[in-house]
mmCIF file of N, CA and C in Angstrom:
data_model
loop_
_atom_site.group_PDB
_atom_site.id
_atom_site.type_symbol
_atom_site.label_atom_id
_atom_site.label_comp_id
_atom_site.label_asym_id
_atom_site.label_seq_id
_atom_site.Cartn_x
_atom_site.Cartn_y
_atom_site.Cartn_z
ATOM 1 N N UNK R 1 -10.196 -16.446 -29.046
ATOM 2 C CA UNK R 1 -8.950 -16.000 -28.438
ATOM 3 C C UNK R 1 -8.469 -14.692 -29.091
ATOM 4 N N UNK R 2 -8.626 -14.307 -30.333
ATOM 5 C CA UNK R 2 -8.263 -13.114 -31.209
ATOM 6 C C UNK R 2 -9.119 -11.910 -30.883
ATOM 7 N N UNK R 3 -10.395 -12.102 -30.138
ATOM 8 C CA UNK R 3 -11.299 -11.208 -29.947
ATOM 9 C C UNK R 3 -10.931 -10.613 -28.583
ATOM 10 N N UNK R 4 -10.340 -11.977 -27.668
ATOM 11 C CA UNK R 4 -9.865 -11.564 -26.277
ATOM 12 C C UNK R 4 -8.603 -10.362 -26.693
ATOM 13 N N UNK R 5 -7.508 -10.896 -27.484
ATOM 14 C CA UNK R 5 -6.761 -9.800 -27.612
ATOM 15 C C UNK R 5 -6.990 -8.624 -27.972
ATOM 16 N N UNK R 6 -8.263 -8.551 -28.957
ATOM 17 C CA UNK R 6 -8.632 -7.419 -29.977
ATOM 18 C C UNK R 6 -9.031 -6.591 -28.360
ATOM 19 N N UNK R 7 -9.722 -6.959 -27.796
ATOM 20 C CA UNK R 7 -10.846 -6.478 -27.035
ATOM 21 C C UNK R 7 -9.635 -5.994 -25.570
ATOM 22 N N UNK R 8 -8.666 -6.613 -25.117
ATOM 23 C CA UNK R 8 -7.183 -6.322 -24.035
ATOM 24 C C UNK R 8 -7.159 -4.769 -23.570
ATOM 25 N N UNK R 9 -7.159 -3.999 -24.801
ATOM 26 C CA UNK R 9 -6.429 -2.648 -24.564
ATOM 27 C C UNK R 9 -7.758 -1.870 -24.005
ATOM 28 N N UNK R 10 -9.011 -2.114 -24.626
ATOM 29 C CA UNK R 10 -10.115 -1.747 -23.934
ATOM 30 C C UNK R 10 -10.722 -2.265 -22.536
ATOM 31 N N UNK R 11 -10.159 -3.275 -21.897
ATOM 32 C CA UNK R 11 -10.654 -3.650 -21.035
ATOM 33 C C UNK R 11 -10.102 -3.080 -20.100
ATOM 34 N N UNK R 12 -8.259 -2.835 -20.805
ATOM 35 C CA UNK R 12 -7.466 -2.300 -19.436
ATOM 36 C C UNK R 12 -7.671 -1.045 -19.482
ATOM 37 N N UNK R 13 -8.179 -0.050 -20.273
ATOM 38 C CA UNK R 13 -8.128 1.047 -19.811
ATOM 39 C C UNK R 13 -9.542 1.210 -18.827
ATOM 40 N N UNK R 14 -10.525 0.421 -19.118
ATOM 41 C CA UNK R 14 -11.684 0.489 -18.345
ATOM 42 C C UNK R 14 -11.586 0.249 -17.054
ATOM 43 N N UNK R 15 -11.060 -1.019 -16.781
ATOM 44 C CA UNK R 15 -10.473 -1.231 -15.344
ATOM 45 C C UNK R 15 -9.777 -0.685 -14.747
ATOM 46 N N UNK R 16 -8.791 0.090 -15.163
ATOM 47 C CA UNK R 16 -7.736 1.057 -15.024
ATOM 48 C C UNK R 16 -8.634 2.757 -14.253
ATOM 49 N N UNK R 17 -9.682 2.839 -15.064
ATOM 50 C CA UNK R 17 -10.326 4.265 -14.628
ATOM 51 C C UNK R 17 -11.533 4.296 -13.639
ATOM 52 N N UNK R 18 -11.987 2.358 -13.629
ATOM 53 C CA UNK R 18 -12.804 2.882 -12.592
ATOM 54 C C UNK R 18 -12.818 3.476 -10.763
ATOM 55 N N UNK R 19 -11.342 3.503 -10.825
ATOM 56 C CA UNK R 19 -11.447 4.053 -9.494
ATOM 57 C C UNK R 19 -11.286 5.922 -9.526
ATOM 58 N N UNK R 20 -11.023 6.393 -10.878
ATOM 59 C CA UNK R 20 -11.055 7.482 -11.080
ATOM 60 C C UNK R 20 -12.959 7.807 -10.849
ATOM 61 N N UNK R 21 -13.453 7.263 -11.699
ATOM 62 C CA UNK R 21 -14.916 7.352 -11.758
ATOM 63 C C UNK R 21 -15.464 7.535 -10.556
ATOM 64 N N UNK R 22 -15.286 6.418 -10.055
ATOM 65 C CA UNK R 22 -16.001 6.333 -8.689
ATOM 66 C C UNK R 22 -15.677 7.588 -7.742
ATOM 67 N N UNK R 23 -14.003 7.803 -7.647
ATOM 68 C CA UNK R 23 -14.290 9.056 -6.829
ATOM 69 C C UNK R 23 -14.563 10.092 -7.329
ATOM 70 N N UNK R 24 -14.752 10.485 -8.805
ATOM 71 C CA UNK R 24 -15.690 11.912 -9.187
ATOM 72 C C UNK R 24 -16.838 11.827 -8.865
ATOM 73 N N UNK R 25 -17.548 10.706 -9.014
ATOM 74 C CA UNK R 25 -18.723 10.466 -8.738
ATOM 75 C C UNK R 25 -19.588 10.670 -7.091
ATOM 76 N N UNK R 26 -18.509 10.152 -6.278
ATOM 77 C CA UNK R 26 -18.710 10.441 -4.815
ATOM 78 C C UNK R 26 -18.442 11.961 -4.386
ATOM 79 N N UNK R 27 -17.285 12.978 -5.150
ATOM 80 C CA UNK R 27 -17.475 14.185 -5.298
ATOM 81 C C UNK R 27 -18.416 14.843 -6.119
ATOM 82 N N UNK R 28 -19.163 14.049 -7.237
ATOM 83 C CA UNK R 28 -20.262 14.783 -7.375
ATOM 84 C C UNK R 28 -21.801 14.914 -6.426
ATOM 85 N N UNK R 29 -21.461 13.519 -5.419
ATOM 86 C CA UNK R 29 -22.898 13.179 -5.010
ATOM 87 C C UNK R 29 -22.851 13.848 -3.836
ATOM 88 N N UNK R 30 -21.591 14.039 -3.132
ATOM 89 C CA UNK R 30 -21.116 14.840 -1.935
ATOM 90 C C UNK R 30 -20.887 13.495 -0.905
ATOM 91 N N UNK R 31 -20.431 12.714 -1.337
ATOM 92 C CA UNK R 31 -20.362 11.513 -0.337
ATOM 93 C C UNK R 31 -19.306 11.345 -0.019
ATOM 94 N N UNK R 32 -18.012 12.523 1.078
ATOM 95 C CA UNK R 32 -17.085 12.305 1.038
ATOM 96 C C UNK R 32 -16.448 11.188 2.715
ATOM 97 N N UNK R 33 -15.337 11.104 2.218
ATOM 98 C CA UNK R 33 -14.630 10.104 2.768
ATOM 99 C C UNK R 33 -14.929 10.435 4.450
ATOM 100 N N UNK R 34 -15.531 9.733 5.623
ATOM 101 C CA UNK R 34 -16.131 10.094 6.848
ATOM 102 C C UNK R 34 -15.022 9.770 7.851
ATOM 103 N N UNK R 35 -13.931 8.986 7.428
ATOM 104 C CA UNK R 35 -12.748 8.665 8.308
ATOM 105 C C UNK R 35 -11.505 8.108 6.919
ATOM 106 N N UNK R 36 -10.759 8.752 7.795
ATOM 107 C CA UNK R 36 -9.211 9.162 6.950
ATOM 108 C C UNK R 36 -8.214 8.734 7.936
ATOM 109 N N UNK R 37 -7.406 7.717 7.817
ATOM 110 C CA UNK R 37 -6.350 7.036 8.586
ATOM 111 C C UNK R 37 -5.265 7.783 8.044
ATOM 112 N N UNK R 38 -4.532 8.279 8.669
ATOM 113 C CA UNK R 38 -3.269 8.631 8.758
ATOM 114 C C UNK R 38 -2.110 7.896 9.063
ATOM 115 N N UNK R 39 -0.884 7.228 8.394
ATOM 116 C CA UNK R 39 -0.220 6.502 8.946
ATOM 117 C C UNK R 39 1.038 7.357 9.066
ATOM 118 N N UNK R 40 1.792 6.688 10.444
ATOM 119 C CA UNK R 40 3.167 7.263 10.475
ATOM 120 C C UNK R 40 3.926 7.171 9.255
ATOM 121 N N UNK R 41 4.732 8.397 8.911
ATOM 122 C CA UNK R 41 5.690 8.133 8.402
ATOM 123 C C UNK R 41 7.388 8.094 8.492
ATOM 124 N N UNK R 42 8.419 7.619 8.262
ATOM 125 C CA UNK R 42 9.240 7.101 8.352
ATOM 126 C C UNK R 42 10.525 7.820 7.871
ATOM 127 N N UNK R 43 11.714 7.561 8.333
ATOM 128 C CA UNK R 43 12.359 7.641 7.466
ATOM 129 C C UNK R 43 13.705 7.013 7.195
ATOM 130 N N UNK R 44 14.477 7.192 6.719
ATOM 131 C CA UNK R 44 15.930 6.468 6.603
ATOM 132 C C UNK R 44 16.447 6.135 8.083
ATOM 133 N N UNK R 45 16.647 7.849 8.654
ATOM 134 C CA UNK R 45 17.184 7.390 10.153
ATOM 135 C C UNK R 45 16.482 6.572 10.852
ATOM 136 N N UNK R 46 15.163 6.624 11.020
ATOM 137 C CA UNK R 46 14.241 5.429 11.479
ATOM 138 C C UNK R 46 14.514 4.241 11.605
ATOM 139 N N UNK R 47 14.460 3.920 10.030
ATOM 140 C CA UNK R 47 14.766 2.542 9.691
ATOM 141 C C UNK R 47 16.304 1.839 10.333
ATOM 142 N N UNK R 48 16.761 2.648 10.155
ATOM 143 C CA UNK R 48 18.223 2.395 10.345
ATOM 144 C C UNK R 48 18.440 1.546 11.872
ATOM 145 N N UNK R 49 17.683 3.039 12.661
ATOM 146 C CA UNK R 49 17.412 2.580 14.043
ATOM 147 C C UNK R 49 16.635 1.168 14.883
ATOM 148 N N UNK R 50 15.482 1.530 14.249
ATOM 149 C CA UNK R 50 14.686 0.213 13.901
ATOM 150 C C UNK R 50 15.480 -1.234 13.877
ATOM 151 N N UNK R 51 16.095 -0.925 12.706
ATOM 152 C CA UNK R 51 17.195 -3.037 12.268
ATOM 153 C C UNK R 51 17.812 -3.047 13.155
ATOM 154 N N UNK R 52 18.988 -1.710 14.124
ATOM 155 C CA UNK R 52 19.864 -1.820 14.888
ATOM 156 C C UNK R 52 19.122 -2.476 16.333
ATOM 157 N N UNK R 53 17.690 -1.523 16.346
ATOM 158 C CA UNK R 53 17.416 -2.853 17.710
ATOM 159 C C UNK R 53 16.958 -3.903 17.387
ATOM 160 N N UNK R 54 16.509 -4.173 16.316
ATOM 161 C CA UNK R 54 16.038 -5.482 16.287
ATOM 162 C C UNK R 54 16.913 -6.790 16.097
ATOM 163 N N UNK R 55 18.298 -6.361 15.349
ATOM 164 C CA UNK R 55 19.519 -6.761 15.666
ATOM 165 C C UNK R 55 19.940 -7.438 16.967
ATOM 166 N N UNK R 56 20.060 -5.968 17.671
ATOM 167 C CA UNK R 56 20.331 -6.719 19.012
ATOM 168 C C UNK R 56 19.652 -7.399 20.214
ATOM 169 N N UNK R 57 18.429 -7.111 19.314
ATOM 170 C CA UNK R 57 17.490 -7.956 19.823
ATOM 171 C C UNK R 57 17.658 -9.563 19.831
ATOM 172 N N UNK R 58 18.014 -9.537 18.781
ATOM 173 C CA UNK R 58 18.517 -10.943 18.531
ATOM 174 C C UNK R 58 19.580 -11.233 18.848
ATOM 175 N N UNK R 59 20.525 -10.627 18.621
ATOM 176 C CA UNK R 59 21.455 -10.806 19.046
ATOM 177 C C UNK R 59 21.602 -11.452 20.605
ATOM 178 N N UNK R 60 20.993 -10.710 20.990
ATOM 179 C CA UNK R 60 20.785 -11.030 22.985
ATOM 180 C C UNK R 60 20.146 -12.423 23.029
ATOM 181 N N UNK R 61 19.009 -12.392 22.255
ATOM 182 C CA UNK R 61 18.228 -13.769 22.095
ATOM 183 C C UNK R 61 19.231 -15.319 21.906
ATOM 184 N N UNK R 62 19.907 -14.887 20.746
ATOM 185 C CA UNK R 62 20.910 -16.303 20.176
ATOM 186 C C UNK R 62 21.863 -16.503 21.901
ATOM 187 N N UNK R 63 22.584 -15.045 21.910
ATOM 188 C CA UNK R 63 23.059 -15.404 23.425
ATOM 189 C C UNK R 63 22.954 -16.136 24.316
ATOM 190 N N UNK R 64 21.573 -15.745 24.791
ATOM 191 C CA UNK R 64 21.055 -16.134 25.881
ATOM 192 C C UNK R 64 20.451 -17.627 25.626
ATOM 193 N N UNK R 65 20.140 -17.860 24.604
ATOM 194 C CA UNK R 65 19.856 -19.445 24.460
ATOM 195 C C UNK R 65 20.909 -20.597 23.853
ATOM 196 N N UNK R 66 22.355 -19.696 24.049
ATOM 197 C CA UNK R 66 22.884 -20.365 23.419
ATOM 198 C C UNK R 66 24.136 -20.865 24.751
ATOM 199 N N UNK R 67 24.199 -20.202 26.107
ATOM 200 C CA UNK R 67 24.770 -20.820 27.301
ATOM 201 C C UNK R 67 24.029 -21.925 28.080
#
């Protein structure tokens, strides 16, 4: 158990860098990325907009199942 701790700070930095590695490595081999997803991005006013219909989305919902 003392060796697990001794040994902690080295493991995390190892695990920690192999995704650094890997992509120098794919820029050294020339193996770059062949599809790149782009996602929308967002913002405050969005969001805002977004809860307000989904709000009354519900809102209408409780309504309507509730006559």
């Amino acid at each position: 158990m003392v060796l697990q701790w001794a040994l902690m700070p080295v493991i995390a930095i190892v695990y920690s860098s192999m995704a650094s590695y890997n992509a120098q490595t794919h820029l050294l081999l020339g193996k770059y990325l062949d599809k790149f997803d782009v996602t929308e991005k967002t913002t405050v006013e969005m969001n805002d907009q977004s809860r307000a219909q989904n709000k009354k989305k519900k809102d209408d919902r409780d309504s309507s199942s509730g006559e």
